[in-house]
Amino acid sequence: MNTTTNFRMKIIVLITFLLLYAPCSTLFAQGSMYSQFGIGEILPSSTAQSFAMGGIGTAALNKSSVEFFSPSAWTDIAQTKFSIGMNYQGITSKDAAQSVFYGRGKIASATLALPVYAPKGIVVGTGFLPMTSMDYSLRSTDEQFGISFTNENSGVGGLSLLFLGSSYKPHENIALGVQFNYIFGTMERTKTFISDAVQTLSTRNSLLQNNSGNGVTFSALYNLPAEMLNVKKLNFGISFTPPVTLASSNDSLTEYFSGSDIYSTPAQRISSTSDEFETKIPSRLSLGIASQLNERTKIGADVLMQQWKNFSVNGNSFANFENSFRFALGGEYINGGEKSGMSYTDRIAYRLGFSYYKTPLKIFGNTISEIGFSGGFGFPLEEESRLNIGMQYALRGTTSNNLLQENIIRFTLSIDGSETMFVQRKEE
């Protein structure tokens, strides 16, 4: 077995490990306590490459992977591309008195891009990624009339996205894109009351919300003639997703237990299913600018806005939701640029980024914001294929007014491959 075949086998083993290990690790994990609100924590919608640069991607042409929500950026993809990504998030959550650590890892995304007609930049892309995550657990104890009791509130689940889109280049300096989105997922909230008295009942109420709906994303990218600014490329990009209405329904189950043993057979079960209602996810607008300064250096910035004041469930809006805002700034440096024939170390990509995120949440009058610093690498594999690694440290929330501050470590990894990964080279 030659060196190239050995290397490819290692990549296959790594991908298999990610597929088998990552989903299992979430069974015992917990995430942000802020994920108890609405449809859960809004997850970053960026590839490992753009994640390392703060999350930019609206205006950055990417010939090695599929940028989510920016199909107009696919026009430079000239080979069949696939990507499998995973991420890990570790959160140290603390209030004024104590702190606790939670961690989780899971498959983050899978994408496939097929170039159809290169002269017009027609590329068809499809993929999967999680949109939101709900994963929290709260516990409190108290006593009344000499009887001790415990209240437990927990939630798991979230929303995911399946998409199919295409890019098109009607003019040398203009790229357009459209992406059709199918959003689906379940969120289960459980409230448990545990009484220590034998003569009383303990109860567990579970509410499972099922959601599904369709949406669309439009994007455009303009390549400004950059000679006047003495740079190689300068792109402006826009991406817009109109409001999405999900068809939702609730399945509820109430269980009654004798005494405090909630793991025994319930004394009684009552279940019901609600009529269908609507969950409305607000519109999403992203603006970006990106520049290829020279053969070695790229920089860019993105602004993302979403009108979460318009979020509603079954016609009910939420006072603790406000419009969100996200700013990202980042760049990439490759010593050898994109030229062929360079040494391996000259082909490694180095990335840095910064982001500020004003989340949709406003609790007890406090806006919950997040500041993040990111970085990462792109290691060449075969031809245009890469192993992309991104890391971020973020600080979210505050300990004021009995709130929580979260110190977050995020790690993302993806294999961005092409059809050439599986072409056997001839031995010389």
PDB file of N, CA, C and O in Angstrom, residues 178-237:
ATOM      1  N   VAL A 178     -29.819  31.321  -5.396  1.00  0.00           N
ATOM      2  CA  VAL A 178     -31.072  31.056  -4.706  1.00  0.00           C
ATOM      3  C   VAL A 178     -30.928  29.727  -3.971  1.00  0.00           C
ATOM      4  O   VAL A 178     -30.278  28.801  -4.458  1.00  0.00           O
ATOM      5  N   GLN A 179     -31.502  29.664  -2.798  1.00  0.00           N
ATOM      6  CA  GLN A 179     -31.391  28.468  -1.944  1.00  0.00           C
ATOM      7  C   GLN A 179     -32.754  28.160  -1.359  1.00  0.00           C
ATOM      8  O   GLN A 179     -33.374  29.009  -0.720  1.00  0.00           O
ATOM      9  N   PHE A 180     -33.238  26.946  -1.582  1.00  0.00           N
ATOM     10  CA  PHE A 180     -34.511  26.509  -1.026  1.00  0.00           C
ATOM     11  C   PHE A 180     -34.251  25.748   0.270  1.00  0.00           C
ATOM     12  O   PHE A 180     -33.418  24.840   0.313  1.00  0.00           O
ATOM     13  N   ASN A 181     -34.962  26.128   1.328  1.00  0.00           N
ATOM     14  CA  ASN A 181     -34.700  25.617   2.670  1.00  0.00           C
ATOM     15  C   ASN A 181     -35.885  24.816   3.204  1.00  0.00           C
ATOM     16  O   ASN A 181     -37.034  25.241   3.066  1.00  0.00           O
ATOM     17  N   TYR A 182     -35.580  23.677   3.789  1.00  0.00           N
ATOM     18  CA  TYR A 182     -36.587  22.916   4.531  1.00  0.00           C
ATOM     19  C   TYR A 182     -36.140  22.860   5.979  1.00  0.00           C
ATOM     20  O   TYR A 182     -35.067  22.340   6.296  1.00  0.00           O
ATOM     21  N   ILE A 183     -36.935  23.452   6.857  1.00  0.00           N
ATOM     22  CA  ILE A 183     -36.596  23.540   8.276  1.00  0.00           C
ATOM     23  C   ILE A 183     -37.476  22.559   9.049  1.00  0.00           C
ATOM     24  O   ILE A 183     -38.696  22.520   8.846  1.00  0.00           O
ATOM     25  N   PHE A 184     -36.869  21.802   9.928  1.00  0.00           N
ATOM     26  CA  PHE A 184     -37.622  20.795  10.682  1.00  0.00           C
ATOM     27  C   PHE A 184     -36.941  20.546  12.020  1.00  0.00           C
ATOM     28  O   PHE A 184     -35.766  20.886  12.214  1.00  0.00           O
ATOM     29  N   GLY A 185     -37.672  19.943  12.931  1.00  0.00           N
ATOM     30  CA  GLY A 185     -37.077  19.580  14.216  1.00  0.00           C
ATOM     31  C   GLY A 185     -38.097  19.539  15.336  1.00  0.00           C
ATOM     32  O   GLY A 185     -39.244  19.980  15.179  1.00  0.00           O
ATOM     33  N   THR A 186     -37.696  18.995  16.449  1.00  0.00           N
ATOM     34  CA  THR A 186     -38.543  18.893  17.634  1.00  0.00           C
ATOM     35  C   THR A 186     -37.820  19.484  18.830  1.00  0.00           C
ATOM     36  O   THR A 186     -36.580  19.478  18.902  1.00  0.00           O
ATOM     37  N   MET A 187     -38.599  19.993  19.760  1.00  0.00           N
ATOM     38  CA  MET A 187     -38.067  20.515  21.012  1.00  0.00           C
ATOM     39  C   MET A 187     -38.920  19.963  22.147  1.00  0.00           C
ATOM     40  O   MET A 187     -40.150  20.101  22.122  1.00  0.00           O
ATOM     41  N   GLU A 188     -38.281  19.326  23.086  1.00  0.00           N
ATOM     42  CA  GLU A 188     -39.004  18.714  24.207  1.00  0.00           C
ATOM     43  C   GLU A 188     -38.653  19.436  25.505  1.00  0.00           C
ATOM     44  O   GLU A 188     -37.488  19.509  25.899  1.00  0.00           O
ATOM     45  N   ARG A 189     -39.676  19.964  26.153  1.00  0.00           N
ATOM     46  CA  ARG A 189     -39.516  20.604  27.458  1.00  0.00           C
ATOM     47  C   ARG A 189     -40.182  19.742  28.515  1.00  0.00           C
ATOM     48  O   ARG A 189     -41.327  19.302  28.335  1.00  0.00           O
ATOM     49  N   THR A 190     -39.472  19.521  29.602  1.00  0.00           N
ATOM     50  CA  THR A 190     -39.982  18.664  30.670  1.00  0.00           C
ATOM     51  C   THR A 190     -39.931  19.404  31.999  1.00  0.00           C
ATOM     52  O   THR A 190     -38.896  19.988  32.353  1.00  0.00           O
ATOM     53  N   LYS A 191     -41.043  19.373  32.730  1.00  0.00           N
ATOM     54  CA  LYS A 191     -41.121  19.948  34.078  1.00  0.00           C
ATOM     55  C   LYS A 191     -41.468  18.826  35.044  1.00  0.00           C
ATOM     56  O   LYS A 191     -42.471  18.130  34.869  1.00  0.00           O
ATOM     57  N   THR A 192     -40.624  18.673  36.055  1.00  0.00           N
ATOM     58  CA  THR A 192     -40.807  17.581  37.017  1.00  0.00           C
ATOM     59  C   THR A 192     -40.920  18.146  38.428  1.00  0.00           C
ATOM     60  O   THR A 192     -40.086  18.967  38.849  1.00  0.00           O
ATOM     61  N   PHE A 193     -41.965  17.702  39.137  1.00  0.00           N
ATOM     62  CA  PHE A 193     -42.152  18.054  40.550  1.00  0.00           C
ATOM     63  C   PHE A 193     -41.985  16.784  41.360  1.00  0.00           C
ATOM     64  O   PHE A 193     -42.716  15.798  41.169  1.00  0.00           O
ATOM     65  N   ILE A 194     -40.984  16.780  42.273  1.00  0.00           N
ATOM     66  CA  ILE A 194     -40.676  15.594  43.076  1.00  0.00           C
ATOM     67  C   ILE A 194     -40.918  15.911  44.542  1.00  0.00           C
ATOM     68  O   ILE A 194     -40.284  16.807  45.112  1.00  0.00           O
ATOM     69  N   SER A 195     -41.833  15.187  45.153  1.00  0.00           N
ATOM     70  CA  SER A 195     -42.145  15.366  46.580  1.00  0.00           C
ATOM     71  C   SER A 195     -41.514  14.243  47.382  1.00  0.00           C
ATOM     72  O   SER A 195     -41.561  13.072  46.986  1.00  0.00           O
ATOM     73  N   ASP A 196     -40.897  14.608  48.508  1.00  0.00           N
ATOM     74  CA  ASP A 196     -40.250  13.604  49.357  1.00  0.00           C
ATOM     75  C   ASP A 196     -41.226  12.884  50.278  1.00  0.00           C
ATOM     76  O   ASP A 196     -40.865  11.915  50.947  1.00  0.00           O
ATOM     77  N   ALA A 197     -42.466  13.355  50.331  1.00  0.00           N
ATOM     78  CA  ALA A 197     -43.455  12.738  51.222  1.00  0.00           C
ATOM     79  C   ALA A 197     -44.113  11.537  50.540  1.00  0.00           C
ATOM     80  O   ALA A 197     -44.535  11.615  49.384  1.00  0.00           O
ATOM     81  N   VAL A 198     -44.212  10.430  51.272  1.00  0.00           N
ATOM     82  CA  VAL A 198     -44.788   9.208  50.711  1.00  0.00           C
ATOM     83  C   VAL A 198     -46.258   9.400  50.373  1.00  0.00           C
ATOM     84  O   VAL A 198     -46.779   8.865  49.394  1.00  0.00           O
ATOM     85  N   GLN A 199     -46.957  10.200  51.142  1.00  0.00           N
ATOM     86  CA  GLN A 199     -48.403  10.345  50.962  1.00  0.00           C
ATOM     87  C   GLN A 199     -48.776  11.226  49.772  1.00  0.00           C
ATOM     88  O   GLN A 199     -49.951  11.330  49.431  1.00  0.00           O
ATOM     89  N   THR A 200     -47.792  11.892  49.152  1.00  0.00           N
ATOM     90  CA  THR A 200     -48.100  12.836  48.071  1.00  0.00           C
ATOM     91  C   THR A 200     -47.718  12.253  46.713  1.00  0.00           C
ATOM     92  O   THR A 200     -47.100  11.186  46.616  1.00  0.00           O
ATOM     93  N   LEU A 201     -48.092  12.971  45.671  1.00  0.00           N
ATOM     94  CA  LEU A 201     -47.775  12.570  44.299  1.00  0.00           C
ATOM     95  C   LEU A 201     -46.656  13.439  43.730  1.00  0.00           C
ATOM     96  O   LEU A 201     -46.572  14.636  44.006  1.00  0.00           O
ATOM     97  N   SER A 202     -45.797  12.821  42.933  1.00  0.00           N
ATOM     98  CA  SER A 202     -44.823  13.547  42.115  1.00  0.00           C
ATOM     99  C   SER A 202     -45.334  13.533  40.681  1.00  0.00           C
ATOM    100  O   SER A 202     -46.012  12.591  40.254  1.00  0.00           O
ATOM    101  N   THR A 203     -45.018  14.579  39.919  1.00  0.00           N
ATOM    102  CA  THR A 203     -45.526  14.679  38.550  1.00  0.00           C
ATOM    103  C   THR A 203     -44.403  15.010  37.581  1.00  0.00           C
ATOM    104  O   THR A 203     -43.409  15.651  37.939  1.00  0.00           O
ATOM    105  N   ARG A 204     -44.583  14.553  36.352  1.00  0.00           N
ATOM    106  CA  ARG A 204     -43.661  14.898  35.264  1.00  0.00           C
ATOM    107  C   ARG A 204     -44.489  15.270  34.038  1.00  0.00           C
ATOM    108  O   ARG A 204     -45.273  14.461  33.538  1.00  0.00           O
ATOM    109  N   ASN A 205     -44.312  16.516  33.569  1.00  0.00           N
ATOM    110  CA  ASN A 205     -45.035  17.014  32.399  1.00  0.00           C
ATOM    111  C   ASN A 205     -44.055  17.206  31.248  1.00  0.00           C
ATOM    112  O   ASN A 205     -43.092  17.974  31.373  1.00  0.00           O
ATOM    113  N   SER A 206     -44.305  16.527  30.138  1.00  0.00           N
ATOM    114  CA  SER A 206     -43.444  16.629  28.957  1.00  0.00           C
ATOM    115  C   SER A 206     -44.239  17.225  27.806  1.00  0.00           C
ATOM    116  O   SER A 206     -45.352  16.773  27.511  1.00  0.00           O
ATOM    117  N   LEU A 207     -43.645  18.220  27.153  1.00  0.00           N
ATOM    118  CA  LEU A 207     -44.284  18.865  26.006  1.00  0.00           C
ATOM    119  C   LEU A 207     -43.325  18.792  24.828  1.00  0.00           C
ATOM    120  O   LEU A 207     -42.232  19.359  24.856  1.00  0.00           O
ATOM    121  N   LEU A 208     -43.738  18.063  23.800  1.00  0.00           N
ATOM    122  CA  LEU A 208     -42.912  17.862  22.612  1.00  0.00           C
ATOM    123  C   LEU A 208     -43.493  18.678  21.466  1.00  0.00           C
ATOM    124  O   LEU A 208     -44.602  18.423  21.003  1.00  0.00           O
ATOM    125  N   GLN A 209     -42.744  19.690  21.011  1.00  0.00           N
ATOM    126  CA  GLN A 209     -43.201  20.541  19.909  1.00  0.00           C
ATOM    127  C   GLN A 209     -42.555  20.083  18.608  1.00  0.00           C
ATOM    128  O   GLN A 209     -41.336  20.064  18.471  1.00  0.00           O
ATOM    129  N   ASN A 210     -43.377  19.711  17.633  1.00  0.00           N
ATOM    130  CA  ASN A 210     -42.917  19.266  16.318  1.00  0.00           C
ATOM    131  C   ASN A 210     -43.058  20.420  15.326  1.00  0.00           C
ATOM    132  O   ASN A 210     -44.090  21.101  15.298  1.00  0.00           O
ATOM    133  N   ASN A 211     -42.033  20.629  14.501  1.00  0.00           N
ATOM    134  CA  ASN A 211     -42.021  21.774  13.581  1.00  0.00           C
ATOM    135  C   ASN A 211     -41.527  21.353  12.201  1.00  0.00           C
ATOM    136  O   ASN A 211     -40.617  20.523  12.083  1.00  0.00           O
ATOM    137  N   SER A 212     -42.093  21.970  11.173  1.00  0.00           N
ATOM    138  CA  SER A 212     -41.591  21.794   9.808  1.00  0.00           C
ATOM    139  C   SER A 212     -42.115  22.922   8.946  1.00  0.00           C
ATOM    140  O   SER A 212     -43.210  23.443   9.161  1.00  0.00           O
ATOM    141  N   GLY A 213     -41.319  23.332   7.960  1.00  0.00           N
ATOM    142  CA  GLY A 213     -41.725  24.406   7.060  1.00  0.00           C
ATOM    143  C   GLY A 213     -40.688  24.671   5.995  1.00  0.00           C
ATOM    144  O   GLY A 213     -39.546  24.185   6.072  1.00  0.00           O
ATOM    145  N   ASN A 214     -41.081  25.441   4.986  1.00  0.00           N
ATOM    146  CA  ASN A 214     -40.215  25.739   3.849  1.00  0.00           C
ATOM    147  C   ASN A 214     -39.874  27.225   3.799  1.00  0.00           C
ATOM    148  O   ASN A 214     -40.684  28.069   4.197  1.00  0.00           O
ATOM    149  N   GLY A 215     -38.693  27.512   3.288  1.00  0.00           N
ATOM    150  CA  GLY A 215     -38.270  28.889   3.112  1.00  0.00           C
ATOM    151  C   GLY A 215     -37.352  29.009   1.920  1.00  0.00           C
ATOM    152  O   GLY A 215     -37.031  28.021   1.248  1.00  0.00           O
ATOM    153  N   VAL A 216     -36.895  30.216   1.658  1.00  0.00           N
ATOM    154  CA  VAL A 216     -36.017  30.466   0.516  1.00  0.00           C
ATOM    155  C   VAL A 216     -35.035  31.569   0.882  1.00  0.00           C
ATOM    156  O   VAL A 216     -35.332  32.446   1.702  1.00  0.00           O
ATOM    157  N   THR A 217     -33.846  31.503   0.306  1.00  0.00           N
ATOM    158  CA  THR A 217     -32.822  32.523   0.495  1.00  0.00           C
ATOM    159  C   THR A 217     -32.362  33.039  -0.865  1.00  0.00           C
ATOM    160  O   THR A 217     -32.109  32.246  -1.779  1.00  0.00           O
ATOM    161  N   PHE A 218     -32.262  34.369  -0.990  1.00  0.00           N
ATOM    162  CA  PHE A 218     -31.755  34.993  -2.207  1.00  0.00           C
ATOM    163  C   PHE A 218     -30.434  35.681  -1.881  1.00  0.00           C
ATOM    164  O   PHE A 218     -30.308  36.314  -0.831  1.00  0.00           O
ATOM    165  N   SER A 219     -29.484  35.575  -2.777  1.00  0.00           N
ATOM    166  CA  SER A 219     -28.216  36.260  -2.535  1.00  0.00           C
ATOM    167  C   SER A 219     -27.640  36.794  -3.845  1.00  0.00           C
ATOM    168  O   SER A 219     -27.950  36.299  -4.930  1.00  0.00           O
ATOM    169  N   ALA A 220     -26.805  37.809  -3.708  1.00  0.00           N
ATOM    170  CA  ALA A 220     -26.157  38.412  -4.863  1.00  0.00           C
ATOM    171  C   ALA A 220     -24.771  38.892  -4.467  1.00  0.00           C
ATOM    172  O   ALA A 220     -24.518  39.217  -3.294  1.00  0.00           O
ATOM    173  N   LEU A 221     -23.884  38.914  -5.431  1.00  0.00           N
ATOM    174  CA  LEU A 221     -22.507  39.321  -5.173  1.00  0.00           C
ATOM    175  C   LEU A 221     -22.029  40.168  -6.352  1.00  0.00           C
ATOM    176  O   LEU A 221     -22.230  39.811  -7.519  1.00  0.00           O
ATOM    177  N   TYR A 222     -21.421  41.296  -6.049  1.00  0.00           N
ATOM    178  CA  TYR A 222     -20.908  42.187  -7.086  1.00  0.00           C
ATOM    179  C   TYR A 222     -19.400  42.333  -6.926  1.00  0.00           C
ATOM    180  O   TYR A 222     -18.901  42.673  -5.843  1.00  0.00           O
ATOM    181  N   ASN A 223     -18.686  42.057  -8.016  1.00  0.00           N
ATOM    182  CA  ASN A 223     -17.230  42.173  -8.028  1.00  0.00           C
ATOM    183  C   ASN A 223     -16.859  43.538  -8.583  1.00  0.00           C
ATOM    184  O   ASN A 223     -16.950  43.781  -9.791  1.00  0.00           O
ATOM    185  N   LEU A 224     -16.471  44.426  -7.686  1.00  0.00           N
ATOM    186  CA  LEU A 224     -16.130  45.790  -8.087  1.00  0.00           C
ATOM    187  C   LEU A 224     -14.768  45.797  -8.784  1.00  0.00           C
ATOM    188  O   LEU A 224     -13.822  45.170  -8.305  1.00  0.00           O
ATOM    189  N   PRO A 225     -14.664  46.452  -9.926  1.00  0.00           N
ATOM    190  CA  PRO A 225     -13.330  46.591 -10.550  1.00  0.00           C
ATOM    191  C   PRO A 225     -12.351  47.173  -9.543  1.00  0.00           C
ATOM    192  O   PRO A 225     -12.492  48.324  -9.101  1.00  0.00           O
ATOM    193  N   ALA A 226     -11.357  46.401  -9.158  1.00  0.00           N
ATOM    194  CA  ALA A 226     -10.542  46.761  -7.995  1.00  0.00           C
ATOM    195  C   ALA A 226      -9.217  47.430  -8.339  1.00  0.00           C
ATOM    196  O   ALA A 226      -8.459  47.796  -7.444  1.00  0.00           O
ATOM    197  N   GLU A 227      -8.928  47.609  -9.632  1.00  0.00           N
ATOM    198  CA  GLU A 227      -7.640  48.192 -10.002  1.00  0.00           C
ATOM    199  C   GLU A 227      -7.458  49.582  -9.395  1.00  0.00           C
ATOM    200  O   GLU A 227      -6.358  49.981  -9.007  1.00  0.00           O
ATOM    201  N   MET A 228      -8.555  50.320  -9.302  1.00  0.00           N
ATOM    202  CA  MET A 228      -8.475  51.683  -8.772  1.00  0.00           C
ATOM    203  C   MET A 228      -8.059  51.710  -7.308  1.00  0.00           C
ATOM    204  O   MET A 228      -7.536  52.714  -6.810  1.00  0.00           O
ATOM    205  N   LEU A 229      -8.294  50.602  -6.589  1.00  0.00           N
ATOM    206  CA  LEU A 229      -7.944  50.548  -5.168  1.00  0.00           C
ATOM    207  C   LEU A 229      -6.664  49.775  -4.932  1.00  0.00           C
ATOM    208  O   LEU A 229      -6.283  49.514  -3.789  1.00  0.00           O
ATOM    209  N   ASN A 230      -6.021  49.341  -6.010  1.00  0.00           N
ATOM    210  CA  ASN A 230      -4.757  48.614  -5.926  1.00  0.00           C
ATOM    211  C   ASN A 230      -4.882  47.303  -5.143  1.00  0.00           C
ATOM    212  O   ASN A 230      -4.009  46.940  -4.348  1.00  0.00           O
ATOM    213  N   VAL A 231      -6.010  46.607  -5.323  1.00  0.00           N
ATOM    214  CA  VAL A 231      -6.193  45.284  -4.752  1.00  0.00           C
ATOM    215  C   VAL A 231      -6.576  44.339  -5.881  1.00  0.00           C
ATOM    216  O   VAL A 231      -6.982  44.763  -6.969  1.00  0.00           O
ATOM    217  N   LYS A 232      -6.472  43.037  -5.620  1.00  0.00           N
ATOM    218  CA  LYS A 232      -6.742  42.061  -6.669  1.00  0.00           C
ATOM    219  C   LYS A 232      -8.238  41.905  -6.905  1.00  0.00           C
ATOM    220  O   LYS A 232      -8.701  41.858  -8.041  1.00  0.00           O
ATOM    221  N   LYS A 233      -9.034  41.806  -5.817  1.00  0.00           N
ATOM    222  CA  LYS A 233     -10.482  41.649  -5.922  1.00  0.00           C
ATOM    223  C   LYS A 233     -11.152  42.423  -4.800  1.00  0.00           C
ATOM    224  O   LYS A 233     -10.611  42.546  -3.704  1.00  0.00           O
ATOM    225  N   LEU A 234     -12.365  42.887  -5.080  1.00  0.00           N
ATOM    226  CA  LEU A 234     -13.177  43.535  -4.055  1.00  0.00           C
ATOM    227  C   LEU A 234     -14.637  43.190  -4.328  1.00  0.00           C
ATOM    228  O   LEU A 234     -15.185  43.571  -5.367  1.00  0.00           O
ATOM    229  N   ASN A 235     -15.253  42.459  -3.398  1.00  0.00           N
ATOM    230  CA  ASN A 235     -16.617  41.972  -3.590  1.00  0.00           C
ATOM    231  C   ASN A 235     -17.561  42.562  -2.555  1.00  0.00           C
ATOM    232  O   ASN A 235     -17.201  42.718  -1.377  1.00  0.00           O
ATOM    233  N   PHE A 236     -18.776  42.862  -2.992  1.00  0.00           N
ATOM    234  CA  PHE A 236     -19.864  43.225  -2.099  1.00  0.00           C
ATOM    235  C   PHE A 236     -20.930  42.144  -2.207  1.00  0.00           C
ATOM    236  O   PHE A 236     -21.281  41.712  -3.313  1.00  0.00           O
ATOM    237  N   GLY A 237     -21.466  41.706  -1.071  1.00  0.00           N
ATOM    238  CA  GLY A 237     -22.459  40.638  -1.096  1.00  0.00           C
ATOM    239  C   GLY A 237     -23.663  40.952  -0.232  1.00  0.00           C
ATOM    240  O   GLY A 237     -23.578  41.716   0.736  1.00  0.00           O
TER     241      GLY A 237
END
